[in-house]
mmCIF file of the C-alpha atoms, coordinates in Angstrom:
data_MODEL
# 
_entry.id   MODEL 
# 
loop_
_atom_site.group_PDB 
_atom_site.id 
_atom_site.type_symbol 
_atom_site.label_atom_id 
_atom_site.label_alt_id 
_atom_site.label_comp_id 
_atom_site.label_asym_id 
_atom_site.label_entity_id 
_atom_site.label_seq_id 
_atom_site.pdbx_PDB_ins_code 
_atom_site.Cartn_x 
_atom_site.Cartn_y 
_atom_site.Cartn_z 
_atom_site.occupancy 
_atom_site.B_iso_or_equiv 
_atom_site.pdbx_formal_charge 
_atom_site.auth_seq_id 
_atom_site.auth_comp_id 
_atom_site.auth_asym_id 
_atom_site.auth_atom_id 
_atom_site.pdbx_PDB_model_num 
ATOM 1   C CA . THR A 1 1   ? 0.146   -0.290 0.036   1.00 0.00 ? 1   THR A CA 1 
ATOM 2   C CA . GLN A 1 2   ? 2.901   2.138  0.715   1.00 0.00 ? 2   GLN A CA 1 
ATOM 3   C CA . ALA A 1 3   ? 4.671   1.744  -2.182  1.00 0.00 ? 3   ALA A CA 1 
ATOM 4   C CA . ARG A 1 4   ? 1.418   2.249  -4.127  1.00 0.00 ? 4   ARG A CA 1 
ATOM 5   C CA . GLU A 1 5   ? 0.828   5.680  -2.426  1.00 0.00 ? 5   GLU A CA 1 
ATOM 6   C CA . LYS A 1 6   ? 4.362   6.594  -3.136  1.00 0.00 ? 6   LYS A CA 1 
ATOM 7   C CA . GLY A 1 7   ? 3.939   5.415  -7.113  1.00 0.00 ? 7   GLY A CA 1 
ATOM 8   C CA . GLU A 1 8   ? 0.915   7.332  -7.176  1.00 0.00 ? 8   GLU A CA 1 
ATOM 9   C CA . PHE A 1 9   ? 2.622   10.619 -5.805  1.00 0.00 ? 9   PHE A CA 1 
ATOM 10  C CA . ASP A 1 10  ? 5.467   10.266 -8.140  1.00 0.00 ? 10  ASP A CA 1 
ATOM 11  C CA . ARG A 1 11  ? 3.269   9.963  -11.100 1.00 0.00 ? 11  ARG A CA 1 
ATOM 12  C CA . GLU A 1 12  ? 1.244   13.067 -9.736  1.00 0.00 ? 12  GLU A CA 1 
ATOM 13  C CA . ASN A 1 13  ? 4.323   15.062 -9.294  1.00 0.00 ? 13  ASN A CA 1 
ATOM 14  C CA . HIS A 1 14  ? 5.473   14.017 -12.994 1.00 0.00 ? 14  HIS A CA 1 
ATOM 15  C CA . LEU A 1 15  ? 2.389   15.209 -14.507 1.00 0.00 ? 15  LEU A CA 1 
ATOM 16  C CA . ARG A 1 16  ? 2.549   18.483 -12.511 1.00 0.00 ? 16  ARG A CA 1 
ATOM 17  C CA . GLN A 1 17  ? 6.018   18.809 -14.129 1.00 0.00 ? 17  GLN A CA 1 
ATOM 18  C CA . LEU A 1 18  ? 4.662   18.191 -17.407 1.00 0.00 ? 18  LEU A CA 1 
ATOM 19  C CA . GLU A 1 19  ? 2.043   20.552 -16.975 1.00 0.00 ? 19  GLU A CA 1 
ATOM 20  C CA . LYS A 1 20  ? 4.172   23.330 -15.730 1.00 0.00 ? 20  LYS A CA 1 
ATOM 21  C CA . GLU A 1 21  ? 6.598   22.618 -18.756 1.00 0.00 ? 21  GLU A CA 1 
ATOM 22  C CA . TYR A 1 22  ? 3.820   22.811 -21.313 1.00 0.00 ? 22  TYR A CA 1 
ATOM 23  C CA . PHE A 1 23  ? 2.794   26.251 -19.683 1.00 0.00 ? 23  PHE A CA 1 
ATOM 24  C CA . LEU A 1 24  ? 6.229   27.517 -19.642 1.00 0.00 ? 24  LEU A CA 1 
ATOM 25  C CA . LYS A 1 25  ? 6.294   26.900 -23.437 1.00 0.00 ? 25  LYS A CA 1 
ATOM 26  C CA . VAL A 1 26  ? 3.125   28.561 -24.166 1.00 0.00 ? 26  VAL A CA 1 
ATOM 27  C CA . MET A 1 27  ? 4.454   31.555 -22.243 1.00 0.00 ? 27  MET A CA 1 
ATOM 28  C CA . GLU A 1 28  ? 7.339   31.579 -24.211 1.00 0.00 ? 28  GLU A CA 1 
ATOM 29  C CA . ILE A 1 29  ? 5.427   31.299 -27.603 1.00 0.00 ? 29  ILE A CA 1 
ATOM 30  C CA . ASN A 1 30  ? 2.979   34.082 -26.635 1.00 0.00 ? 30  ASN A CA 1 
ATOM 31  C CA . PRO A 1 31  ? 3.793   36.006 -23.358 1.00 0.00 ? 31  PRO A CA 1 
ATOM 32  C CA . ARG A 1 32  ? 0.504   37.903 -23.985 1.00 0.00 ? 32  ARG A CA 1 
ATOM 33  C CA . ARG A 1 33  ? -1.889  35.371 -23.164 1.00 0.00 ? 33  ARG A CA 1 
ATOM 34  C CA . PRO A 1 34  ? -3.071  35.211 -19.643 1.00 0.00 ? 34  PRO A CA 1 
ATOM 35  C CA . GLU A 1 35  ? -3.881  31.486 -19.222 1.00 0.00 ? 35  GLU A CA 1 
ATOM 36  C CA . PRO A 1 36  ? -0.142  30.373 -18.617 1.00 0.00 ? 36  PRO A CA 1 
ATOM 37  C CA . TYR A 1 37  ? 0.339   32.746 -16.041 1.00 0.00 ? 37  TYR A CA 1 
ATOM 38  C CA . ILE A 1 38  ? -2.913  31.660 -14.332 1.00 0.00 ? 38  ILE A CA 1 
ATOM 39  C CA . GLU A 1 39  ? -2.271  27.789 -14.698 1.00 0.00 ? 39  GLU A CA 1 
ATOM 40  C CA . LEU A 1 40  ? 1.500   28.525 -13.637 1.00 0.00 ? 40  LEU A CA 1 
ATOM 41  C CA . GLY A 1 41  ? -0.178  30.317 -10.837 1.00 0.00 ? 41  GLY A CA 1 
ATOM 42  C CA . VAL A 1 42  ? -2.323  27.725 -9.683  1.00 0.00 ? 42  VAL A CA 1 
ATOM 43  C CA . ILE A 1 43  ? 0.322   25.079 -9.783  1.00 0.00 ? 43  ILE A CA 1 
ATOM 44  C CA . ALA A 1 44  ? 2.806   27.598 -7.831  1.00 0.00 ? 44  ALA A CA 1 
ATOM 45  C CA . THR A 1 45  ? -0.472  27.720 -5.058  1.00 0.00 ? 45  THR A CA 1 
ATOM 46  C CA . GLY A 1 46  ? -0.748  24.313 -4.804  1.00 0.00 ? 46  GLY A CA 1 
ATOM 47  C CA . ASN A 1 47  ? 3.059   23.685 -4.138  1.00 0.00 ? 47  ASN A CA 1 
ATOM 48  C CA . ASN A 1 48  ? 2.718   26.687 -1.772  1.00 0.00 ? 48  ASN A CA 1 
ATOM 49  C CA . GLU A 1 49  ? 4.762   28.866 -3.416  1.00 0.00 ? 49  GLU A CA 1 
ATOM 50  C CA . LEU A 1 50  ? 2.966   31.322 -2.724  1.00 0.00 ? 50  LEU A CA 1 
ATOM 51  C CA . GLU A 1 51  ? 4.997   34.654 -3.380  1.00 0.00 ? 51  GLU A CA 1 
ATOM 52  C CA . LYS A 1 52  ? 5.852   33.094 -7.110  1.00 0.00 ? 52  LYS A CA 1 
ATOM 53  C CA . ALA A 1 53  ? 1.756   32.396 -7.307  1.00 0.00 ? 53  ALA A CA 1 
ATOM 54  C CA . GLU A 1 54  ? 1.151   36.050 -6.272  1.00 0.00 ? 54  GLU A CA 1 
ATOM 55  C CA . GLU A 1 55  ? 3.817   37.193 -9.030  1.00 0.00 ? 55  GLU A CA 1 
ATOM 56  C CA . LEU A 1 56  ? 2.008   35.253 -12.056 1.00 0.00 ? 56  LEU A CA 1 
ATOM 57  C CA . MET A 1 57  ? -1.356  36.193 -10.948 1.00 0.00 ? 57  MET A CA 1 
ATOM 58  C CA . HIS A 1 58  ? -0.451  39.816 -11.125 1.00 0.00 ? 58  HIS A CA 1 
ATOM 59  C CA . LYS A 1 59  ? 1.014   39.385 -14.758 1.00 0.00 ? 59  LYS A CA 1 
ATOM 60  C CA . ALA A 1 60  ? -1.970  37.436 -15.443 1.00 0.00 ? 60  ALA A CA 1 
ATOM 61  C CA . LEU A 1 61  ? -4.244  40.197 -14.619 1.00 0.00 ? 61  LEU A CA 1 
ATOM 62  C CA . LYS A 1 62  ? -1.729  42.468 -16.586 1.00 0.00 ? 62  LYS A CA 1 
ATOM 63  C CA . ARG A 1 63  ? -3.044  40.715 -19.598 1.00 0.00 ? 63  ARG A CA 1 
ATOM 64  C CA . ALA A 1 64  ? -6.778  40.381 -19.031 1.00 0.00 ? 64  ALA A CA 1 
ATOM 65  C CA . HIS A 1 65  ? -8.149  41.910 -15.652 1.00 0.00 ? 65  HIS A CA 1 
ATOM 66  C CA . ARG A 1 66  ? -11.666 40.203 -16.597 1.00 0.00 ? 66  ARG A CA 1 
ATOM 67  C CA . GLU A 1 67  ? -10.471 36.841 -15.298 1.00 0.00 ? 67  GLU A CA 1 
ATOM 68  C CA . PRO A 1 68  ? -11.702 35.551 -11.880 1.00 0.00 ? 68  PRO A CA 1 
ATOM 69  C CA . VAL A 1 69  ? -8.861  32.887 -10.916 1.00 0.00 ? 69  VAL A CA 1 
ATOM 70  C CA . PRO A 1 70  ? -6.299  35.897 -10.361 1.00 0.00 ? 70  PRO A CA 1 
ATOM 71  C CA . TYR A 1 71  ? -8.219  37.724 -8.240  1.00 0.00 ? 71  TYR A CA 1 
ATOM 72  C CA . GLY A 1 72  ? -9.502  34.603 -6.264  1.00 0.00 ? 72  GLY A CA 1 
ATOM 73  C CA . ILE A 1 73  ? -6.061  33.605 -5.982  1.00 0.00 ? 73  ILE A CA 1 
ATOM 74  C CA . LEU A 1 74  ? -4.449  36.649 -4.824  1.00 0.00 ? 74  LEU A CA 1 
ATOM 75  C CA . GLY A 1 75  ? -7.665  36.595 -2.119  1.00 0.00 ? 75  GLY A CA 1 
ATOM 76  C CA . TYR A 1 76  ? -6.104  33.084 -0.997  1.00 0.00 ? 76  TYR A CA 1 
ATOM 77  C CA . ILE A 1 77  ? -2.953  34.210 -0.745  1.00 0.00 ? 77  ILE A CA 1 
ATOM 78  C CA . THR A 1 78  ? -3.725  37.248 1.046   1.00 0.00 ? 78  THR A CA 1 
ATOM 79  C CA . LEU A 1 79  ? -6.049  35.819 3.206   1.00 0.00 ? 79  LEU A CA 1 
ATOM 80  C CA . ASN A 1 80  ? -3.823  32.612 4.469   1.00 0.00 ? 80  ASN A CA 1 
ATOM 81  C CA . ARG A 1 81  ? -0.281  34.087 4.006   1.00 0.00 ? 81  ARG A CA 1 
ATOM 82  C CA . ASP A 1 82  ? -1.102  37.786 5.293   1.00 0.00 ? 82  ASP A CA 1 
ATOM 83  C CA . ARG A 1 83  ? -4.090  37.274 7.119   1.00 0.00 ? 83  ARG A CA 1 
ATOM 84  C CA . ASN A 1 84  ? -5.243  40.488 5.736   1.00 0.00 ? 84  ASN A CA 1 
ATOM 85  C CA . PHE A 1 85  ? -9.257  40.045 5.517   1.00 0.00 ? 85  PHE A CA 1 
ATOM 86  C CA . SER A 1 86  ? -10.140 43.377 4.142   1.00 0.00 ? 86  SER A CA 1 
ATOM 87  C CA . LYS A 1 87  ? -7.659  43.042 1.024   1.00 0.00 ? 87  LYS A CA 1 
ATOM 88  C CA . ALA A 1 88  ? -8.634  39.422 0.640   1.00 0.00 ? 88  ALA A CA 1 
ATOM 89  C CA . LYS A 1 89  ? -12.275 40.439 0.539   1.00 0.00 ? 89  LYS A CA 1 
ATOM 90  C CA . GLU A 1 90  ? -11.200 42.966 -2.288  1.00 0.00 ? 90  GLU A CA 1 
ATOM 91  C CA . TYR A 1 91  ? -9.873  40.435 -4.184  1.00 0.00 ? 91  TYR A CA 1 
ATOM 92  C CA . TYR A 1 92  ? -12.743 37.621 -3.761  1.00 0.00 ? 92  TYR A CA 1 
ATOM 93  C CA . LEU A 1 93  ? -15.359 40.254 -4.460  1.00 0.00 ? 93  LEU A CA 1 
ATOM 94  C CA . LYS A 1 94  ? -13.724 41.109 -7.545  1.00 0.00 ? 94  LYS A CA 1 
ATOM 95  C CA . ALA A 1 95  ? -13.467 37.622 -8.454  1.00 0.00 ? 95  ALA A CA 1 
ATOM 96  C CA . ILE A 1 96  ? -17.378 37.535 -7.797  1.00 0.00 ? 96  ILE A CA 1 
ATOM 97  C CA . LYS A 1 97  ? -18.045 40.321 -9.797  1.00 0.00 ? 97  LYS A CA 1 
ATOM 98  C CA . ILE A 1 98  ? -16.616 38.639 -12.573 1.00 0.00 ? 98  ILE A CA 1 
ATOM 99  C CA . ASN A 1 99  ? -18.092 35.190 -11.915 1.00 0.00 ? 99  ASN A CA 1 
ATOM 100 C CA . PRO A 1 100 ? -20.657 34.926 -9.481  1.00 0.00 ? 100 PRO A CA 1 
ATOM 101 C CA . THR A 1 101 ? -20.150 31.068 -9.077  1.00 0.00 ? 101 THR A CA 1 
ATOM 102 C CA . HIS A 1 102 ? -16.438 31.131 -8.758  1.00 0.00 ? 102 HIS A CA 1 
ATOM 103 C CA . PRO A 1 103 ? -15.626 28.411 -5.739  1.00 0.00 ? 103 PRO A CA 1 
ATOM 104 C CA . LEU A 1 104 ? -12.643 29.732 -4.488  1.00 0.00 ? 104 LEU A CA 1 
ATOM 105 C CA . SER A 1 105 ? -13.478 32.963 -4.028  1.00 0.00 ? 105 SER A CA 1 
ATOM 106 C CA . LEU A 1 106 ? -17.251 32.043 -2.434  1.00 0.00 ? 106 LEU A CA 1 
ATOM 107 C CA . CYS A 1 107 ? -15.403 29.958 0.017   1.00 0.00 ? 107 CYS A CA 1 
ATOM 108 C CA . GLY A 1 108 ? -12.907 32.480 0.622   1.00 0.00 ? 108 GLY A CA 1 
ATOM 109 C CA . MET A 1 109 ? -15.832 35.009 1.453   1.00 0.00 ? 109 MET A CA 1 
ATOM 110 C CA . GLY A 1 110 ? -17.371 32.423 3.908   1.00 0.00 ? 110 GLY A CA 1 
ATOM 111 C CA . GLU A 1 111 ? -14.187 32.452 5.683   1.00 0.00 ? 111 GLU A CA 1 
ATOM 112 C CA . ILE A 1 112 ? -14.086 36.110 6.054   1.00 0.00 ? 112 ILE A CA 1 
ATOM 113 C CA . TYR A 1 113 ? -17.442 36.334 7.095   1.00 0.00 ? 113 TYR A CA 1 
ATOM 114 C CA . THR A 1 114 ? -16.888 33.673 9.359   1.00 0.00 ? 114 THR A CA 1 
ATOM 115 C CA . HIS A 1 115 ? -14.218 36.026 11.137  1.00 0.00 ? 115 HIS A CA 1 
ATOM 116 C CA . GLU A 1 116 ? -16.423 38.900 10.957  1.00 0.00 ? 116 GLU A CA 1 
ATOM 117 C CA . GLY A 1 117 ? -18.990 36.909 13.062  1.00 0.00 ? 117 GLY A CA 1 
ATOM 118 C CA . ASN A 1 118 ? -21.647 37.210 10.269  1.00 0.00 ? 118 ASN A CA 1 
ATOM 119 C CA . TYR A 1 119 ? -22.835 33.851 10.380  1.00 0.00 ? 119 TYR A CA 1 
ATOM 120 C CA . LYS A 1 120 ? -25.727 34.098 7.746   1.00 0.00 ? 120 LYS A CA 1 
ATOM 121 C CA . GLU A 1 121 ? -23.752 35.246 5.194   1.00 0.00 ? 121 GLU A CA 1 
ATOM 122 C CA . ALA A 1 122 ? -20.744 32.631 5.792   1.00 0.00 ? 122 ALA A CA 1 
ATOM 123 C CA . GLU A 1 123 ? -23.240 29.795 5.552   1.00 0.00 ? 123 GLU A CA 1 
ATOM 124 C CA . LYS A 1 124 ? -24.750 31.253 2.353   1.00 0.00 ? 124 LYS A CA 1 
ATOM 125 C CA . ALA A 1 125 ? -21.405 31.713 0.656   1.00 0.00 ? 125 ALA A CA 1 
ATOM 126 C CA . PHE A 1 126 ? -20.381 28.099 1.879   1.00 0.00 ? 126 PHE A CA 1 
ATOM 127 C CA . HIS A 1 127 ? -23.731 26.370 0.592   1.00 0.00 ? 127 HIS A CA 1 
ATOM 128 C CA . LYS A 1 128 ? -23.311 28.644 -2.746  1.00 0.00 ? 128 LYS A CA 1 
ATOM 129 C CA . THR A 1 129 ? -19.918 26.755 -3.125  1.00 0.00 ? 129 THR A CA 1 
ATOM 130 C CA . ILE A 1 130 ? -21.073 23.443 -2.038  1.00 0.00 ? 130 ILE A CA 1 
ATOM 131 C CA . GLU A 1 131 ? -24.065 23.868 -4.722  1.00 0.00 ? 131 GLU A CA 1 
ATOM 132 C CA . VAL A 1 132 ? -21.388 24.862 -7.431  1.00 0.00 ? 132 VAL A CA 1 
ATOM 133 C CA . VAL A 1 133 ? -18.665 22.199 -6.565  1.00 0.00 ? 133 VAL A CA 1 
ATOM 134 C CA . PRO A 1 134 ? -20.004 19.791 -4.518  1.00 0.00 ? 134 PRO A CA 1 
ATOM 135 C CA . SER A 1 135 ? -17.526 17.132 -4.451  1.00 0.00 ? 135 SER A CA 1 
ATOM 136 C CA . LYS A 1 136 ? -14.078 19.182 -4.239  1.00 0.00 ? 136 LYS A CA 1 
ATOM 137 C CA . MET A 1 137 ? -14.516 22.008 -1.870  1.00 0.00 ? 137 MET A CA 1 
ATOM 138 C CA . TYR A 1 138 ? -14.112 20.161 1.667   1.00 0.00 ? 138 TYR A CA 1 
ATOM 139 C CA . GLN A 1 139 ? -13.091 23.707 3.116   1.00 0.00 ? 139 GLN A CA 1 
ATOM 140 C CA . SER A 1 140 ? -16.756 24.750 2.936   1.00 0.00 ? 140 SER A CA 1 
ATOM 141 C CA . TYR A 1 141 ? -17.606 21.769 5.090   1.00 0.00 ? 141 TYR A CA 1 
ATOM 142 C CA . LEU A 1 142 ? -15.083 22.758 7.460   1.00 0.00 ? 142 LEU A CA 1 
ATOM 143 C CA . GLY A 1 143 ? -16.636 26.118 7.482   1.00 0.00 ? 143 GLY A CA 1 
ATOM 144 C CA . LEU A 1 144 ? -20.079 25.205 7.813   1.00 0.00 ? 144 LEU A CA 1 
ATOM 145 C CA . GLY A 1 145 ? -18.677 22.635 10.843  1.00 0.00 ? 145 GLY A CA 1 
ATOM 146 C CA . ARG A 1 146 ? -16.857 25.682 12.552  1.00 0.00 ? 146 ARG A CA 1 
ATOM 147 C CA . ILE A 1 147 ? -19.984 27.823 12.508  1.00 0.00 ? 147 ILE A CA 1 
ATOM 148 C CA . ALA A 1 148 ? -22.313 24.898 13.684  1.00 0.00 ? 148 ALA A CA 1 
ATOM 149 C CA . ALA A 1 149 ? -20.070 24.572 16.848  1.00 0.00 ? 149 ALA A CA 1 
ATOM 150 C CA . ARG A 1 150 ? -19.971 27.880 17.483  1.00 0.00 ? 150 ARG A CA 1 
ATOM 151 C CA . LYS A 1 151 ? -23.639 27.958 17.354  1.00 0.00 ? 151 LYS A CA 1 
ATOM 152 C CA . GLY A 1 152 ? -23.188 25.171 19.920  1.00 0.00 ? 152 GLY A CA 1 
ATOM 153 C CA . ASP A 1 153 ? -24.736 22.773 17.279  1.00 0.00 ? 153 ASP A CA 1 
ATOM 154 C CA . TYR A 1 154 ? -22.247 19.573 17.736  1.00 0.00 ? 154 TYR A CA 1 
ATOM 155 C CA . GLN A 1 155 ? -24.617 17.271 15.719  1.00 0.00 ? 155 GLN A CA 1 
ATOM 156 C CA . SER A 1 156 ? -24.329 19.130 13.023  1.00 0.00 ? 156 SER A CA 1 
ATOM 157 C CA . ALA A 1 157 ? -20.855 20.139 13.313  1.00 0.00 ? 157 ALA A CA 1 
ATOM 158 C CA . LEU A 1 158 ? -19.694 16.812 13.431  1.00 0.00 ? 158 LEU A CA 1 
ATOM 159 C CA . GLN A 1 159 ? -21.619 15.970 10.313  1.00 0.00 ? 159 GLN A CA 1 
ATOM 160 C CA . GLN A 1 160 ? -19.898 18.559 8.576   1.00 0.00 ? 160 GLN A CA 1 
ATOM 161 C CA . PHE A 1 161 ? -16.656 17.614 9.461   1.00 0.00 ? 161 PHE A CA 1 
ATOM 162 C CA . ARG A 1 162 ? -16.930 13.978 8.562   1.00 0.00 ? 162 ARG A CA 1 
ATOM 163 C CA . LYS A 1 163 ? -18.124 15.048 5.092   1.00 0.00 ? 163 LYS A CA 1 
ATOM 164 C CA . ALA A 1 164 ? -14.779 17.493 4.874   1.00 0.00 ? 164 ALA A CA 1 
ATOM 165 C CA . VAL A 1 165 ? -12.627 14.301 5.957   1.00 0.00 ? 165 VAL A CA 1 
ATOM 166 C CA . GLU A 1 166 ? -14.673 12.328 3.412   1.00 0.00 ? 166 GLU A CA 1 
ATOM 167 C CA . ILE A 1 167 ? -14.138 14.753 0.765   1.00 0.00 ? 167 ILE A CA 1 
ATOM 168 C CA . GLY A 1 168 ? -10.513 15.148 1.585   1.00 0.00 ? 168 GLY A CA 1 
ATOM 169 C CA . LYS A 1 169 ? -9.890  11.304 1.257   1.00 0.00 ? 169 LYS A CA 1 
ATOM 170 C CA . GLU A 1 170 ? -11.486 11.387 -2.144  1.00 0.00 ? 170 GLU A CA 1 
ATOM 171 C CA . ARG A 1 171 ? -9.290  13.943 -3.380  1.00 0.00 ? 171 ARG A CA 1 
ATOM 172 C CA . GLY A 1 172 ? -5.715  12.411 -1.841  1.00 0.00 ? 172 GLY A CA 1 
ATOM 173 C CA . ILE A 1 173 ? -5.450  15.413 0.760   1.00 0.00 ? 173 ILE A CA 1 
ATOM 174 C CA . ARG A 1 174 ? -3.258  14.264 3.492   1.00 0.00 ? 174 ARG A CA 1 
ATOM 175 C CA . SER A 1 175 ? -4.010  17.379 5.753   1.00 0.00 ? 175 SER A CA 1 
ATOM 176 C CA . LEU A 1 176 ? -7.222  19.371 5.936   1.00 0.00 ? 176 LEU A CA 1 
ATOM 177 C CA . GLY A 1 177 ? -4.742  22.430 5.947   1.00 0.00 ? 177 GLY A CA 1 
ATOM 178 C CA . ASP A 1 178 ? -4.059  21.684 2.470   1.00 0.00 ? 178 ASP A CA 1 
ATOM 179 C CA . PRO A 1 179 ? -5.316  24.000 -0.614  1.00 0.00 ? 179 PRO A CA 1 
# 
């Protein structure tokens, strides 16, 4: 089992490297296109290379300011690395203005509303995220679980946390702190 997991991990790393090389080549061929900067920024975010991701997202926005993904990633970085809730909120709201169903930004707004104590809006944002991508955003279930626990509804909190763990396992996430 451990050898199989290592093989899958090596294969995923190899695929990520091929994907990275592809987008670097696309960037070289046409540096004015935003897509390679966005995709490389997403890869960098997944590798926790947040400074690099931030730089790539700003470059993408110079090429196409009507793309929601760079704003969502910048919101994620600003919230998780810098703990700057007001700046993260600006980024997330820009992404949502462009695409009202942008899952990363909806989930991020849920986190911000929770931090502000606005549980009703947080729950709306988390539920909307789950509606858009039900099998991917374990973070929304964690957020709903935290809100339920703060309200004293421990049964509901436990259900939400279990759902988060289930989705995390399906996605191969080793820690629920992973992006």
